[in-house]
């Protein structure tokens, strides 16, 4: 047991002290979200690559019929959501590591975060339109 | 005020390249590449939502030699990032940090991702041949 003078004065619980650690006070949230999305992307990516192989050389009608199938539409939406979530988490770390000017860093982070939402929304809407509107 | 002239990590250029560091930076590079792949996937899905003409234009673009080259790079990036990602999940569970395991899992990642890339393209070409 550590008995530093500082610790004796702190009434906060151990859990309370551990929560929200890190420079941005977000604790392990980013790390955990990156891992969870990575695990989800394993089966989704393999399914997608296999689908692309079977779709190679298809015309519009074949692709449209494939993407309109209920299961395929659901998996496409899941892939797009998880993929862009994982992408923006990863790009955030790369930007934070390599871009040292505060203005550039903030600008690029905003671009990545807003851009991911924009492209994810577009891709989801495209899948829904193919699937529902035809 | 922050002093922007002080040295900042990571100092990629000051270290001798090693299998561990090369595979590590390759994970990031393939990750950034896959972000571009995500944009292409969005364009492809959107083109199909627009209609047959737009989808046809996208297919012509993707089937060109340049399109295939880009897609081949994206395929390798995906498989490398996936395989090395599994290696990362092992480290997260405190497995495989010793040098012999780092080397062997690194070699497995490179061989597996290259094999899966080539296999996928052979399967895709085989599928077209069947049509």
JSON list of N, CA and C in Angstrom, two decimals, chain A residues 31 35 39 42 45-46 48-49 52-54 56-60 63 76 79-80 83-84 86-87 91 93-94 97-98 100 102 105 119 122-123 126-127 129-130, chain B residues 2 4 8-10 12 25 28 32 35 38-39 41-42 44-46 48-52 55 59 63 78-79 81-82 86 88-89 92 120 123-124 127-128 131:
[
{"chain": "A", "resi": 31, "resn": "UNK", "atom": "N", "xyz": [-9.22, 3.96, -26.81]},
{"chain": "A", "resi": 31, "resn": "UNK", "atom": "CA", "xyz": [-8.51, 2.69, -26.97]},
{"chain": "A", "resi": 31, "resn": "UNK", "atom": "C", "xyz": [-9.51, 1.54, -27.09]},
{"chain": "A", "resi": 35, "resn": "UNK", "atom": "N", "xyz": [-10.50, -0.99, -30.40]},
{"chain": "A", "resi": 35, "resn": "UNK", "atom": "CA", "xyz": [-10.41, -2.46, -30.36]},
{"chain": "A", "resi": 35, "resn": "UNK", "atom": "C", "xyz": [-11.75, -3.11, -30.68]},
{"chain": "A", "resi": 39, "resn": "UNK", "atom": "N", "xyz": [-12.47, -5.63, -33.85]},
{"chain": "A", "resi": 39, "resn": "UNK", "atom": "CA", "xyz": [-12.97, -7.01, -33.75]},
{"chain": "A", "resi": 39, "resn": "UNK", "atom": "C", "xyz": [-14.21, -7.18, -34.62]},
{"chain": "A", "resi": 42, "resn": "UNK", "atom": "N", "xyz": [-13.44, -7.57, -38.39]},
{"chain": "A", "resi": 42, "resn": "UNK", "atom": "CA", "xyz": [-12.85, -8.83, -38.88]},
{"chain": "A", "resi": 42, "resn": "UNK", "atom": "C", "xyz": [-13.85, -9.62, -39.72]},
{"chain": "A", "resi": 45, "resn": "UNK", "atom": "N", "xyz": [-15.25, -7.45, -42.80]},
{"chain": "A", "resi": 45, "resn": "UNK", "atom": "CA", "xyz": [-14.33, -7.27, -43.93]},
{"chain": "A", "resi": 45, "resn": "UNK", "atom": "C", "xyz": [-14.20, -8.56, -44.73]},
{"chain": "A", "resi": 46, "resn": "UNK", "atom": "N", "xyz": [-14.10, -9.70, -44.04]},
{"chain": "A", "resi": 46, "resn": "UNK", "atom": "CA", "xyz": [-13.97, -10.97, -44.74]},
{"chain": "A", "resi": 46, "resn": "UNK", "atom": "C", "xyz": [-15.21, -11.24, -45.58]},
{"chain": "A", "resi": 48, "resn": "UNK", "atom": "N", "xyz": [-17.14, -8.95, -46.81]},
{"chain": "A", "resi": 48, "resn": "UNK", "atom": "CA", "xyz": [-17.15, -7.99, -47.91]},
{"chain": "A", "resi": 48, "resn": "UNK", "atom": "C", "xyz": [-16.18, -8.41, -49.03]},
{"chain": "A", "resi": 49, "resn": "UNK", "atom": "N", "xyz": [-14.98, -8.87, -48.65]},
{"chain": "A", "resi": 49, "resn": "UNK", "atom": "CA", "xyz": [-14.02, -9.30, -49.67]},
{"chain": "A", "resi": 49, "resn": "UNK", "atom": "C", "xyz": [-14.58, -10.50, -50.43]},
{"chain": "A", "resi": 52, "resn": "UNK", "atom": "N", "xyz": [-17.17, -9.27, -52.81]},
{"chain": "A", "resi": 52, "resn": "UNK", "atom": "CA", "xyz": [-16.60, -8.60, -53.99]},
{"chain": "A", "resi": 52, "resn": "UNK", "atom": "C", "xyz": [-16.07, -9.62, -54.99]},
{"chain": "A", "resi": 53, "resn": "UNK", "atom": "N", "xyz": [-15.48, -10.71, -54.46]},
{"chain": "A", "resi": 53, "resn": "UNK", "atom": "CA", "xyz": [-14.96, -11.75, -55.36]},
{"chain": "A", "resi": 53, "resn": "UNK", "atom": "C", "xyz": [-16.11, -12.33, -56.19]},
{"chain": "A", "resi": 54, "resn": "UNK", "atom": "N", "xyz": [-17.23, -12.64, -55.52]},
{"chain": "A", "resi": 54, "resn": "UNK", "atom": "CA", "xyz": [-18.36, -13.23, -56.24]},
{"chain": "A", "resi": 54, "resn": "UNK", "atom": "C", "xyz": [-19.04, -12.20, -57.15]},
{"chain": "A", "resi": 56, "resn": "UNK", "atom": "N", "xyz": [-17.36, -9.89, -58.88]},
{"chain": "A", "resi": 56, "resn": "UNK", "atom": "CA", "xyz": [-16.43, -9.43, -59.92]},
{"chain": "A", "resi": 56, "resn": "UNK", "atom": "C", "xyz": [-17.05, -9.60, -61.30]},
{"chain": "A", "resi": 57, "resn": "UNK", "atom": "N", "xyz": [-17.01, -8.52, -62.08]},
{"chain": "A", "resi": 57, "resn": "UNK", "atom": "CA", "xyz": [-17.52, -8.59, -63.45]},
{"chain": "A", "resi": 57, "resn": "UNK", "atom": "C", "xyz": [-19.03, -8.48, -63.57]},
{"chain": "A", "resi": 58, "resn": "UNK", "atom": "N", "xyz": [-19.73, -8.20, -62.45]},
{"chain": "A", "resi": 58, "resn": "UNK", "atom": "CA", "xyz": [-21.20, -8.11, -62.55]},
{"chain": "A", "resi": 58, "resn": "UNK", "atom": "C", "xyz": [-21.62, -6.80, -63.17]},
{"chain": "A", "resi": 59, "resn": "UNK", "atom": "N", "xyz": [-22.80, -6.83, -63.80]},
{"chain": "A", "resi": 59, "resn": "UNK", "atom": "CA", "xyz": [-23.37, -5.60, -64.32]},
{"chain": "A", "resi": 59, "resn": "UNK", "atom": "C", "xyz": [-24.23, -4.94, -63.23]},
{"chain": "A", "resi": 60, "resn": "UNK", "atom": "N", "xyz": [-24.86, -3.82, -63.61]},
{"chain": "A", "resi": 60, "resn": "UNK", "atom": "CA", "xyz": [-25.66, -3.05, -62.64]},
{"chain": "A", "resi": 60, "resn": "UNK", "atom": "C", "xyz": [-26.77, -3.92, -62.01]},
{"chain": "A", "resi": 63, "resn": "UNK", "atom": "N", "xyz": [-25.45, -6.46, -59.43]},
{"chain": "A", "resi": 63, "resn": "UNK", "atom": "CA", "xyz": [-25.03, -5.80, -58.20]},
{"chain": "A", "resi": 63, "resn": "UNK", "atom": "C", "xyz": [-26.24, -5.26, -57.43]},
{"chain": "A", "resi": 76, "resn": "UNK", "atom": "N", "xyz": [-23.92, -4.42, -45.21]},
{"chain": "A", "resi": 76, "resn": "UNK", "atom": "CA", "xyz": [-23.28, -3.25, -45.83]},
{"chain": "A", "resi": 76, "resn": "UNK", "atom": "C", "xyz": [-23.35, -2.04, -44.91]},
{"chain": "A", "resi": 79, "resn": "UNK", "atom": "N", "xyz": [-21.04, -2.60, -42.03]},
{"chain": "A", "resi": 79, "resn": "UNK", "atom": "CA", "xyz": [-19.65, -2.43, -42.47]},
{"chain": "A", "resi": 79, "resn": "UNK", "atom": "C", "xyz": [-19.31, -0.94, -42.55]},
{"chain": "A", "resi": 80, "resn": "UNK", "atom": "N", "xyz": [-20.19, -0.16, -43.19]},
{"chain": "A", "resi": 80, "resn": "UNK", "atom": "CA", "xyz": [-19.92, 1.27, -43.39]},
{"chain": "A", "resi": 80, "resn": "UNK", "atom": "C", "xyz": [-19.81, 2.00, -42.04]},
{"chain": "A", "resi": 83, "resn": "UNK", "atom": "N", "xyz": [-16.65, 0.69, -40.16]},
{"chain": "A", "resi": 83, "resn": "UNK", "atom": "CA", "xyz": [-15.45, 1.07, -40.90]},
{"chain": "A", "resi": 83, "resn": "UNK", "atom": "C", "xyz": [-15.12, 2.56, -40.71]},
{"chain": "A", "resi": 84, "resn": "UNK", "atom": "N", "xyz": [-16.12, 3.42, -40.86]},
{"chain": "A", "resi": 84, "resn": "UNK", "atom": "CA", "xyz": [-15.83, 4.86, -40.72]},
{"chain": "A", "resi": 84, "resn": "UNK", "atom": "C", "xyz": [-15.55, 5.24, -39.27]},
{"chain": "A", "resi": 86, "resn": "UNK", "atom": "N", "xyz": [-14.02, 3.24, -37.07]},
{"chain": "A", "resi": 86, "resn": "UNK", "atom": "CA", "xyz": [-12.64, 2.80, -36.87]},
{"chain": "A", "resi": 86, "resn": "UNK", "atom": "C", "xyz": [-11.65, 3.71, -37.60]},
{"chain": "A", "resi": 87, "resn": "UNK", "atom": "N", "xyz": [-12.03, 4.13, -38.81]},
{"chain": "A", "resi": 87, "resn": "UNK", "atom": "CA", "xyz": [-11.17, 5.01, -39.61]},
{"chain": "A", "resi": 87, "resn": "UNK", "atom": "C", "xyz": [-10.91, 6.34, -38.91]},
{"chain": "A", "resi": 91, "resn": "UNK", "atom": "N", "xyz": [-7.28, 7.65, -37.74]},
{"chain": "A", "resi": 91, "resn": "UNK", "atom": "CA", "xyz": [-6.71, 8.86, -38.33]},
{"chain": "A", "resi": 91, "resn": "UNK", "atom": "C", "xyz": [-6.48, 9.92, -37.25]},
{"chain": "A", "resi": 93, "resn": "UNK", "atom": "N", "xyz": [-5.47, 9.44, -34.20]},
{"chain": "A", "resi": 93, "resn": "UNK", "atom": "CA", "xyz": [-4.19, 9.16, -33.54]},
{"chain": "A", "resi": 93, "resn": "UNK", "atom": "C", "xyz": [-3.02, 9.55, -34.43]},
{"chain": "A", "resi": 94, "resn": "UNK", "atom": "N", "xyz": [-3.14, 9.25, -35.73]},
{"chain": "A", "resi": 94, "resn": "UNK", "atom": "CA", "xyz": [-2.06, 9.59, -36.66]},
{"chain": "A", "resi": 94, "resn": "UNK", "atom": "C", "xyz": [-1.87, 11.10, -36.69]},
{"chain": "A", "resi": 97, "resn": "UNK", "atom": "N", "xyz": [-0.26, 12.41, -33.58]},
{"chain": "A", "resi": 97, "resn": "UNK", "atom": "CA", "xyz": [1.15, 12.05, -33.48]},
{"chain": "A", "resi": 97, "resn": "UNK", "atom": "C", "xyz": [2.04, 12.89, -34.38]},
{"chain": "A", "resi": 98, "resn": "UNK", "atom": "N", "xyz": [1.57, 13.20, -35.59]},
{"chain": "A", "resi": 98, "resn": "UNK", "atom": "CA", "xyz": [2.46, 13.80, -36.57]},
{"chain": "A", "resi": 98, "resn": "UNK", "atom": "C", "xyz": [2.23, 15.29, -36.82]},
{"chain": "A", "resi": 100, "resn": "UNK", "atom": "N", "xyz": [1.97, 18.83, -35.49]},
{"chain": "A", "resi": 100, "resn": "UNK", "atom": "CA", "xyz": [2.30, 19.49, -34.23]},
{"chain": "A", "resi": 100, "resn": "UNK", "atom": "C", "xyz": [1.81, 20.92, -34.11]},
{"chain": "A", "resi": 102, "resn": "UNK", "atom": "N", "xyz": [-0.91, 23.52, -33.66]},
{"chain": "A", "resi": 102, "resn": "UNK", "atom": "CA", "xyz": [-2.24, 23.39, -33.05]},
{"chain": "A", "resi": 102, "resn": "UNK", "atom": "C", "xyz": [-3.37, 23.67, -34.04]},
{"chain": "A", "resi": 105, "resn": "UNK", "atom": "N", "xyz": [-3.56, 20.88, -36.59]},
{"chain": "A", "resi": 105, "resn": "UNK", "atom": "CA", "xyz": [-4.05, 19.67, -35.93]},
{"chain": "A", "resi": 105, "resn": "UNK", "atom": "C", "xyz": [-5.57, 19.75, -35.73]},
{"chain": "A", "resi": 119, "resn": "UNK", "atom": "N", "xyz": [-19.33, 10.98, -45.13]},
{"chain": "A", "resi": 119, "resn": "UNK", "atom": "CA", "xyz": [-19.19, 9.85, -46.05]},
{"chain": "A", "resi": 119, "resn": "UNK", "atom": "C", "xyz": [-19.97, 8.64, -45.55]},
{"chain": "A", "resi": 122, "resn": "UNK", "atom": "N", "xyz": [-23.54, 9.25, -46.40]},
{"chain": "A", "resi": 122, "resn": "UNK", "atom": "CA", "xyz": [-23.77, 9.08, -47.84]},
{"chain": "A", "resi": 122, "resn": "UNK", "atom": "C", "xyz": [-23.82, 7.61, -48.22]},
{"chain": "A", "resi": 123, "resn": "UNK", "atom": "N", "xyz": [-22.88, 6.83, -47.69]},
{"chain": "A", "resi": 123, "resn": "UNK", "atom": "CA", "xyz": [-22.82, 5.40, -48.02]},
{"chain": "A", "resi": 123, "resn": "UNK", "atom": "C", "xyz": [-24.07, 4.68, -47.49]},
{"chain": "A", "resi": 126, "resn": "UNK", "atom": "N", "xyz": [-26.97, 5.56, -49.62]},
{"chain": "A", "resi": 126, "resn": "UNK", "atom": "CA", "xyz": [-26.88, 4.87, -50.92]},
{"chain": "A", "resi": 126, "resn": "UNK", "atom": "C", "xyz": [-27.40, 3.44, -50.80]},
{"chain": "A", "resi": 127, "resn": "UNK", "atom": "N", "xyz": [-26.98, 2.74, -49.74]},
{"chain": "A", "resi": 127, "resn": "UNK", "atom": "CA", "xyz": [-27.43, 1.36, -49.53]},
{"chain": "A", "resi": 127, "resn": "UNK", "atom": "C", "xyz": [-28.94, 1.32, -49.35]},
{"chain": "A", "resi": 129, "resn": "UNK", "atom": "N", "xyz": [-31.13, 3.47, -50.39]},
{"chain": "A", "resi": 129, "resn": "UNK", "atom": "CA", "xyz": [-31.81, 3.83, -51.65]},
{"chain": "A", "resi": 129, "resn": "UNK", "atom": "C", "xyz": [-31.83, 2.62, -52.59]},
{"chain": "A", "resi": 130, "resn": "UNK", "atom": "N", "xyz": [-30.70, 1.93, -52.71]},
{"chain": "A", "resi": 130, "resn": "UNK", "atom": "CA", "xyz": [-30.64, 0.74, -53.57]},
{"chain": "A", "resi": 130, "resn": "UNK", "atom": "C", "xyz": [-31.64, -0.29, -53.05]},
{"chain": "B", "resi": 2, "resn": "UNK", "atom": "N", "xyz": [3.72, 27.25, -26.23]},
{"chain": "B", "resi": 2, "resn": "UNK", "atom": "CA", "xyz": [4.44, 26.01, -26.52]},
{"chain": "B", "resi": 2, "resn": "UNK", "atom": "C", "xyz": [5.57, 26.30, -27.49]},
{"chain": "B", "resi": 4, "resn": "UNK", "atom": "N", "xyz": [7.52, 25.17, -30.42]},
{"chain": "B", "resi": 4, "resn": "UNK", "atom": "CA", "xyz": [7.34, 24.21, -31.49]},
{"chain": "B", "resi": 4, "resn": "UNK", "atom": "C", "xyz": [8.64, 23.73, -32.11]},
{"chain": "B", "resi": 8, "resn": "UNK", "atom": "N", "xyz": [10.00, 16.31, -31.39]},
{"chain": "B", "resi": 8, "resn": "UNK", "atom": "CA", "xyz": [8.75, 15.65, -31.08]},
{"chain": "B", "resi": 8, "resn": "UNK", "atom": "C", "xyz": [8.75, 14.24, -31.66]},
{"chain": "B", "resi": 9, "resn": "UNK", "atom": "N", "xyz": [8.07, 13.35, -30.99]},
{"chain": "B", "resi": 9, "resn": "UNK", "atom": "CA", "xyz": [8.01, 11.97, -31.45]},
{"chain": "B", "resi": 9, "resn": "UNK", "atom": "C", "xyz": [7.05, 11.85, -32.63]},
{"chain": "B", "resi": 10, "resn": "UNK", "atom": "N", "xyz": [7.05, 10.80, -33.41]},
{"chain": "B", "resi": 10, "resn": "UNK", "atom": "CA", "xyz": [8.08, 9.75, -33.38]},
{"chain": "B", "resi": 10, "resn": "UNK", "atom": "C", "xyz": [9.23, 10.05, -34.35]},
{"chain": "B", "resi": 12, "resn": "UNK", "atom": "N", "xyz": [11.12, 8.78, -36.72]},
{"chain": "B", "resi": 12, "resn": "UNK", "atom": "CA", "xyz": [11.27, 7.62, -37.60]},
{"chain": "B", "resi": 12, "resn": "UNK", "atom": "C", "xyz": [12.65, 7.57, -38.26]},
{"chain": "B", "resi": 25, "resn": "UNK", "atom": "N", "xyz": [5.16, 0.75, -38.82]},
{"chain": "B", "resi": 25, "resn": "UNK", "atom": "CA", "xyz": [4.79, 1.92, -39.63]},
{"chain": "B", "resi": 25, "resn": "UNK", "atom": "C", "xyz": [3.93, 1.48, -40.81]},
{"chain": "B", "resi": 28, "resn": "UNK", "atom": "N", "xyz": [0.31, 1.60, -39.89]},
{"chain": "B", "resi": 28, "resn": "UNK", "atom": "CA", "xyz": [-0.26, 2.95, -40.02]},
{"chain": "B", "resi": 28, "resn": "UNK", "atom": "C", "xyz": [-0.49, 3.32, -41.47]},
{"chain": "B", "resi": 32, "resn": "UNK", "atom": "N", "xyz": [-4.04, 4.34, -43.19]},
{"chain": "B", "resi": 32, "resn": "UNK", "atom": "CA", "xyz": [-4.36, 5.58, -43.90]},
{"chain": "B", "resi": 32, "resn": "UNK", "atom": "C", "xyz": [-4.82, 5.26, -45.33]},
{"chain": "B", "resi": 35, "resn": "UNK", "atom": "N", "xyz": [-8.34, 4.31, -45.38]},
{"chain": "B", "resi": 35, "resn": "UNK", "atom": "CA", "xyz": [-9.26, 5.45, -45.28]},
{"chain": "B", "resi": 35, "resn": "UNK", "atom": "C", "xyz": [-9.64, 5.92, -46.69]},
{"chain": "B", "resi": 38, "resn": "UNK", "atom": "N", "xyz": [-12.07, 3.53, -48.13]},
{"chain": "B", "resi": 38, "resn": "UNK", "atom": "CA", "xyz": [-13.42, 3.77, -47.61]},
{"chain": "B", "resi": 38, "resn": "UNK", "atom": "C", "xyz": [-14.12, 4.84, -48.45]},
{"chain": "B", "resi": 39, "resn": "UNK", "atom": "N", "xyz": [-13.35, 5.85, -48.89]},
{"chain": "B", "resi": 39, "resn": "UNK", "atom": "CA", "xyz": [-13.94, 6.88, -49.75]},
{"chain": "B", "resi": 39, "resn": "UNK", "atom": "C", "xyz": [-14.35, 6.29, -51.10]},
{"chain": "B", "resi": 41, "resn": "UNK", "atom": "N", "xyz": [-15.17, 3.17, -51.67]},
{"chain": "B", "resi": 41, "resn": "UNK", "atom": "CA", "xyz": [-16.35, 2.33, -51.44]},
{"chain": "B", "resi": 41, "resn": "UNK", "atom": "C", "xyz": [-17.61, 3.19, -51.41]},
{"chain": "B", "resi": 42, "resn": "UNK", "atom": "N", "xyz": [-17.52, 4.35, -50.76]},
{"chain": "B", "resi": 42, "resn": "UNK", "atom": "CA", "xyz": [-18.67, 5.26, -50.70]},
{"chain": "B", "resi": 42, "resn": "UNK", "atom": "C", "xyz": [-19.06, 5.72, -52.10]},
{"chain": "B", "resi": 44, "resn": "UNK", "atom": "N", "xyz": [-18.48, 4.17, -54.88]},
{"chain": "B", "resi": 44, "resn": "UNK", "atom": "CA", "xyz": [-19.02, 3.02, -55.62]},
{"chain": "B", "resi": 44, "resn": "UNK", "atom": "C", "xyz": [-20.48, 2.78, -55.26]},
{"chain": "B", "resi": 45, "resn": "UNK", "atom": "N", "xyz": [-20.78, 2.79, -53.95]},
{"chain": "B", "resi": 45, "resn": "UNK", "atom": "CA", "xyz": [-22.17, 2.58, -53.50]},
{"chain": "B", "resi": 45, "resn": "UNK", "atom": "C", "xyz": [-23.06, 3.72, -53.98]},
{"chain": "B", "resi": 46, "resn": "UNK", "atom": "N", "xyz": [-22.54, 4.96, -53.91]},
{"chain": "B", "resi": 46, "resn": "UNK", "atom": "CA", "xyz": [-23.33, 6.11, -54.34]},
{"chain": "B", "resi": 46, "resn": "UNK", "atom": "C", "xyz": [-23.62, 6.04, -55.83]},
{"chain": "B", "resi": 48, "resn": "UNK", "atom": "N", "xyz": [-24.01, 3.37, -57.60]},
{"chain": "B", "resi": 48, "resn": "UNK", "atom": "CA", "xyz": [-25.08, 2.39, -57.80]},
{"chain": "B", "resi": 48, "resn": "UNK", "atom": "C", "xyz": [-26.43, 2.97, -57.41]},
{"chain": "B", "resi": 49, "resn": "UNK", "atom": "N", "xyz": [-26.43, 3.86, -56.39]},
{"chain": "B", "resi": 49, "resn": "UNK", "atom": "CA", "xyz": [-27.68, 4.50, -55.96]},
{"chain": "B", "resi": 49, "resn": "UNK", "atom": "C", "xyz": [-28.17, 5.50, -57.02]},
{"chain": "B", "resi": 50, "resn": "UNK", "atom": "N", "xyz": [-27.20, 6.10, -57.77]},
{"chain": "B", "resi": 50, "resn": "UNK", "atom": "CA", "xyz": [-27.57, 7.08, -58.80]},
{"chain": "B", "resi": 50, "resn": "UNK", "atom": "C", "xyz": [-28.24, 6.42, -59.99]},
{"chain": "B", "resi": 51, "resn": "UNK", "atom": "N", "xyz": [-27.77, 5.21, -60.33]},
{"chain": "B", "resi": 51, "resn": "UNK", "atom": "CA", "xyz": [-28.38, 4.52, -61.46]},
{"chain": "B", "resi": 51, "resn": "UNK", "atom": "C", "xyz": [-27.38, 3.81, -62.35]},
{"chain": "B", "resi": 52, "resn": "UNK", "atom": "N", "xyz": [-27.88, 3.12, -63.38]},
{"chain": "B", "resi": 52, "resn": "UNK", "atom": "CA", "xyz": [-27.03, 2.28, -64.23]},
{"chain": "B", "resi": 52, "resn": "UNK", "atom": "C", "xyz": [-25.88, 3.03, -64.90]},
{"chain": "B", "resi": 55, "resn": "UNK", "atom": "N", "xyz": [-23.17, 3.93, -62.33]},
{"chain": "B", "resi": 55, "resn": "UNK", "atom": "CA", "xyz": [-22.53, 2.70, -61.90]},
{"chain": "B", "resi": 55, "resn": "UNK", "atom": "C", "xyz": [-21.61, 2.17, -63.01]},
{"chain": "B", "resi": 59, "resn": "UNK", "atom": "N", "xyz": [-17.65, 1.40, -62.82]},
{"chain": "B", "resi": 59, "resn": "UNK", "atom": "CA", "xyz": [-17.09, 0.09, -63.14]},
{"chain": "B", "resi": 59, "resn": "UNK", "atom": "C", "xyz": [-15.97, 0.21, -64.18]},
{"chain": "B", "resi": 63, "resn": "UNK", "atom": "N", "xyz": [-12.30, -1.01, -63.47]},
{"chain": "B", "resi": 63, "resn": "UNK", "atom": "CA", "xyz": [-11.79, -2.13, -64.26]},
{"chain": "B", "resi": 63, "resn": "UNK", "atom": "C", "xyz": [-10.59, -1.76, -65.12]},
{"chain": "B", "resi": 78, "resn": "UNK", "atom": "N", "xyz": [-5.81, -4.01, -46.79]},
{"chain": "B", "resi": 78, "resn": "UNK", "atom": "CA", "xyz": [-6.84, -4.57, -45.91]},
{"chain": "B", "resi": 78, "resn": "UNK", "atom": "C", "xyz": [-6.33, -5.82, -45.21]},
{"chain": "B", "resi": 79, "resn": "UNK", "atom": "N", "xyz": [-5.75, -6.75, -45.99]},
{"chain": "B", "resi": 79, "resn": "UNK", "atom": "CA", "xyz": [-5.31, -8.01, -45.38]},
{"chain": "B", "resi": 79, "resn": "UNK", "atom": "C", "xyz": [-4.13, -7.78, -44.42]},
{"chain": "B", "resi": 81, "resn": "UNK", "atom": "N", "xyz": [-3.45, -4.98, -42.72]},
{"chain": "B", "resi": 81, "resn": "UNK", "atom": "CA", "xyz": [-3.98, -4.27, -41.54]},
{"chain": "B", "resi": 81, "resn": "UNK", "atom": "C", "xyz": [-4.78, -5.22, -40.66]},
{"chain": "B", "resi": 82, "resn": "UNK", "atom": "N", "xyz": [-5.50, -6.15, -41.31]},
{"chain": "B", "resi": 82, "resn": "UNK", "atom": "CA", "xyz": [-6.30, -7.12, -40.58]},
{"chain": "B", "resi": 82, "resn": "UNK", "atom": "C", "xyz": [-5.41, -8.11, -39.82]},
{"chain": "B", "resi": 86, "resn": "UNK", "atom": "N", "xyz": [-4.74, -8.37, -35.75]},
{"chain": "B", "resi": 86, "resn": "UNK", "atom": "CA", "xyz": [-4.88, -9.53, -34.87]},
{"chain": "B", "resi": 86, "resn": "UNK", "atom": "C", "xyz": [-3.65, -9.65, -33.98]},
{"chain": "B", "resi": 88, "resn": "UNK", "atom": "N", "xyz": [-1.85, -7.15, -33.02]},
{"chain": "B", "resi": 88, "resn": "UNK", "atom": "CA", "xyz": [-2.02, -6.10, -32.02]},
{"chain": "B", "resi": 88, "resn": "UNK", "atom": "C", "xyz": [-2.94, -6.55, -30.89]},
{"chain": "B", "resi": 89, "resn": "UNK", "atom": "N", "xyz": [-4.03, -7.26, -31.25]},
{"chain": "B", "resi": 89, "resn": "UNK", "atom": "CA", "xyz": [-4.97, -7.74, -30.22]},
{"chain": "B", "resi": 89, "resn": "UNK", "atom": "C", "xyz": [-4.26, -8.73, -29.30]},
{"chain": "B", "resi": 92, "resn": "UNK", "atom": "N", "xyz": [-2.37, -6.71, -26.91]},
{"chain": "B", "resi": 92, "resn": "UNK", "atom": "CA", "xyz": [-3.29, -6.11, -25.94]},
{"chain": "B", "resi": 92, "resn": "UNK", "atom": "C", "xyz": [-3.60, -7.08, -24.81]},
{"chain": "B", "resi": 120, "resn": "UNK", "atom": "N", "xyz": [-7.25, -13.96, -53.23]},
{"chain": "B", "resi": 120, "resn": "UNK", "atom": "CA", "xyz": [-8.49, -13.24, -53.52]},
{"chain": "B", "resi": 120, "resn": "UNK", "atom": "C", "xyz": [-8.57, -12.87, -55.00]},
{"chain": "B", "resi": 123, "resn": "UNK", "atom": "N", "xyz": [-9.14, -15.89, -57.15]},
{"chain": "B", "resi": 123, "resn": "UNK", "atom": "CA", "xyz": [-10.55, -16.30, -57.04]},
{"chain": "B", "resi": 123, "resn": "UNK", "atom": "C", "xyz": [-11.44, -15.37, -57.86]},
{"chain": "B", "resi": 124, "resn": "UNK", "atom": "N", "xyz": [-11.15, -14.05, -57.81]},
{"chain": "B", "resi": 124, "resn": "UNK", "atom": "CA", "xyz": [-11.96, -13.08, -58.55]},
{"chain": "B", "resi": 124, "resn": "UNK", "atom": "C", "xyz": [-11.83, -13.32, -60.05]},
{"chain": "B", "resi": 127, "resn": "UNK", "atom": "N", "xyz": [-13.60, -16.37, -61.00]},
{"chain": "B", "resi": 127, "resn": "UNK", "atom": "CA", "xyz": [-15.04, -16.15, -61.03]},
{"chain": "B", "resi": 127, "resn": "UNK", "atom": "C", "xyz": [-15.47, -15.51, -62.34]},
{"chain": "B", "resi": 128, "resn": "UNK", "atom": "N", "xyz": [-14.68, -14.54, -62.80]},
{"chain": "B", "resi": 128, "resn": "UNK", "atom": "CA", "xyz": [-15.00, -13.88, -64.07]},
{"chain": "B", "resi": 128, "resn": "UNK", "atom": "C", "xyz": [-14.92, -14.89, -65.21]},
{"chain": "B", "resi": 131, "resn": "UNK", "atom": "N", "xyz": [-18.02, -16.82, -65.80]},
{"chain": "B", "resi": 131, "resn": "UNK", "atom": "CA", "xyz": [-19.22, -16.13, -66.31]},
{"chain": "B", "resi": 131, "resn": "UNK", "atom": "C", "xyz": [-19.44, -16.39, -67.80]}
]
